[in-house]
XYZ file of C-alpha atoms in Angstrom:
181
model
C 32.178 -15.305 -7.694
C 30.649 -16.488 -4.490
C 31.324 -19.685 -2.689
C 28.102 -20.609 -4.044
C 29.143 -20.404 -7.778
C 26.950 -17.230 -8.730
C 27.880 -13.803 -9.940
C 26.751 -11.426 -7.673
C 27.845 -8.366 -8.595
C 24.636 -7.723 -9.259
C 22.626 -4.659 -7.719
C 20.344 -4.334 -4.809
C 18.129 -2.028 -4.022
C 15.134 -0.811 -1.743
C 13.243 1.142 -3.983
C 9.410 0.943 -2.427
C 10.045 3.460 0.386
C 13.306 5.174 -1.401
C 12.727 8.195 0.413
C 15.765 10.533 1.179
C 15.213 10.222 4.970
C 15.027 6.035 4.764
C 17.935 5.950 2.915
C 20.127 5.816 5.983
C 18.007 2.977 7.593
C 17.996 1.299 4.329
C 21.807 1.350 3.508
C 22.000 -0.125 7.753
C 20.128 -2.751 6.739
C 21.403 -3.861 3.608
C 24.981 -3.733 5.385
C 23.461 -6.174 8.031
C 22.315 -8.993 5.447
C 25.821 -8.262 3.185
C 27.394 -8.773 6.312
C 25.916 -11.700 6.927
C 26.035 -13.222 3.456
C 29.233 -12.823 3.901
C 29.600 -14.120 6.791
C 28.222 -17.414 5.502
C 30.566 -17.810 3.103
C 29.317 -15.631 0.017
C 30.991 -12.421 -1.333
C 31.223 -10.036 -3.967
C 28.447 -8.115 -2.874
C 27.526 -4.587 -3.556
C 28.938 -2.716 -1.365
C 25.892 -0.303 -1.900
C 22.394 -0.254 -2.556
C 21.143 0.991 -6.184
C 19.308 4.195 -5.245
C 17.980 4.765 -8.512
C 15.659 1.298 -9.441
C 11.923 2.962 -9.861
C 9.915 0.840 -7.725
C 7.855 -0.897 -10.192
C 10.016 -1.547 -13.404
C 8.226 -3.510 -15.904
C 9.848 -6.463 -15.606
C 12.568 -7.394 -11.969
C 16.017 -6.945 -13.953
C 17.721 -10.011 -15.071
C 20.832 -8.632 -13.042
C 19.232 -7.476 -9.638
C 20.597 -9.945 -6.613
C 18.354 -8.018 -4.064
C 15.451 -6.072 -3.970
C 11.892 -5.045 -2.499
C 8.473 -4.814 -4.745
C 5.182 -4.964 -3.765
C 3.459 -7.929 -2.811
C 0.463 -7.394 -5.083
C 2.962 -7.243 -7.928
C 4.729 -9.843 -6.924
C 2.127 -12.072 -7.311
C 0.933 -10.683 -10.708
C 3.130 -8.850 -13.281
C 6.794 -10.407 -11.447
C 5.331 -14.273 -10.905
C 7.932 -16.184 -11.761
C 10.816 -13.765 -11.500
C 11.965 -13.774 -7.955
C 12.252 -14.975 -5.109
C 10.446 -14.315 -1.907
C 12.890 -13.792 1.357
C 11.270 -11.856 3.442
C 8.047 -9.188 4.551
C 9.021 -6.422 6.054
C 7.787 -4.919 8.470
C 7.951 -0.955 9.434
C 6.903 0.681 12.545
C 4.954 3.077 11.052
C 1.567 4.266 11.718
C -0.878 2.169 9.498
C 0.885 -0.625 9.354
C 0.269 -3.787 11.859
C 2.963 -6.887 11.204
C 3.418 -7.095 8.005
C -0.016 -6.055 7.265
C -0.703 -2.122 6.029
C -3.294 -0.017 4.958
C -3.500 2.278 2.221
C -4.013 5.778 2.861
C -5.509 8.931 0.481
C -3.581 12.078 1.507
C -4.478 15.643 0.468
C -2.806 19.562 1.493
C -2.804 19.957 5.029
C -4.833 23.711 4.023
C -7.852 21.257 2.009
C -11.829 21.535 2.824
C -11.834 17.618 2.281
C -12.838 15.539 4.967
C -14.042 12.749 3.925
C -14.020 10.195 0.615
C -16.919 11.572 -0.943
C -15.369 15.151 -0.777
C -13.273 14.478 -3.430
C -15.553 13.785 -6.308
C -14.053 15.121 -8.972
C -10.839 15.758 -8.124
C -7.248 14.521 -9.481
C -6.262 11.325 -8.152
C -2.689 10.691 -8.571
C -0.691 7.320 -7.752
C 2.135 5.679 -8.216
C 1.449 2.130 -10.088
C -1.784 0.408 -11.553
C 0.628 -1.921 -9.999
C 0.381 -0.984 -6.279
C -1.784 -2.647 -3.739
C -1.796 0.107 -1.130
C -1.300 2.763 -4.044
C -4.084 1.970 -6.865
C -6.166 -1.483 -5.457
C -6.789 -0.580 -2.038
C -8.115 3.349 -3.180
C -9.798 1.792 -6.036
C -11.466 -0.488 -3.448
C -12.262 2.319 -1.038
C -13.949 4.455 -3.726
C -15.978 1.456 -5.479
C -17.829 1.553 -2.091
C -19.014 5.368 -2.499
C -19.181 5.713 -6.278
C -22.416 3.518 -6.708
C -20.665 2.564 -10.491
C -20.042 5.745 -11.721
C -16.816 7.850 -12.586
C -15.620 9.002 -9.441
C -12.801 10.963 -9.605
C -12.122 14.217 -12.508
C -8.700 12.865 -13.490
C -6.541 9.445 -12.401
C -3.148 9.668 -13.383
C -0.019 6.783 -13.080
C 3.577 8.738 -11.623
C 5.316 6.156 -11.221
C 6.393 7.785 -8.035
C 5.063 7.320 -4.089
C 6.817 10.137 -3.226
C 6.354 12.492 -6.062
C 2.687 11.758 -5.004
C 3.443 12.817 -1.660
C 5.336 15.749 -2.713
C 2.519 17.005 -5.356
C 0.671 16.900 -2.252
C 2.631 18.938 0.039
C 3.052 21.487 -2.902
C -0.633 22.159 -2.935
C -0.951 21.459 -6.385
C -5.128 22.189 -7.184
C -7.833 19.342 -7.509
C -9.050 18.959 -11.345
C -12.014 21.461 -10.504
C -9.796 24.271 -9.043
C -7.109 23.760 -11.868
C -7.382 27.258 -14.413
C -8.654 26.727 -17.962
C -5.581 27.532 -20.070
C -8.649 28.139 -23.221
């Protein structure tokens, strides 16, 4: 028990960016805030961060002390459930503050150049849930698609960097993909 009378241990993770190089920075900065929880008086804290919460559960677990969702999500499915500490904010290229932009990414090797190039094509992403992964693309192509179907395929992975990885593979667009008939 803490010194504020709650059970806490709980989990915590940092599942949105849960890539294998940001786990290091990740772990550094969940020791920084147990360290500092504890240094205000609370303890028994995880000593690590849950690696393995999916980003977007259905529901934030009734046990999870600390984690990181999406705002968009946040505000929608998880109202209610949580609550907010913090917004981070990365030093990474699209992203000003704690303001970002989503991004569409395709094989280094692709013709595609622009939007409209990839009418047609698979679209992959990681939650219906996902501001910068489903409502900011879905934004980006309502503008070129004049109210028709845009892309050949849209599929939910519950993954950001599975999609990324797919990506890198070189896995085909829909209209390059073999018939297996």
């Amino acid at each position: 028990m803490s010194g504020l009378g709650l059970d806490l241990s709980r989990p915590a993770s940092l599942p949105m960016y849960n890539l294998p190089e940001m786990r290091p920075a990740n772990k550094a900065f969940w020791d920084a805030v147990r360290t500092e929880l504890q240094r205000q008086g609370v303890d028994d804290l995880p000593a690590d961060l849950d690696f393995e919460r999916r980003p977007v559960p259905a529901e934030i677990e009734g046990d999870t002390l600390f984690t990181q969702v999406c705002g968009y999500p946040l505000q929608t499915i998880y109202r209610g459930q949580a609550t907010l500490l913090a917004i981070p904010v990365y030093a990474v290229e699209h992203c000003e503050g704690a303001t970002h932009k989503g991004v569409f990414l395709v094989h280094r090797d692709s013709s595609f150049r622009t939007l409209s190039d990839l009418r047609g094509c698979r679209f992959v992403y990681n939650s219906r849930h996902s501001n910068s992964g489903m409502n900011l693309p879905r934004r980006s192509i309502a503008d070129i698609a004049n109210g028709k179907p845009f892309f050949g395929s849209v599929t939910e992975t519950h993954s950001q960097p599975g999609n990324i990885e797919r990506v890198a593979r070189g896995e085909p667009p829909l209209n390059q993909i073999p018939s297996t008939g």
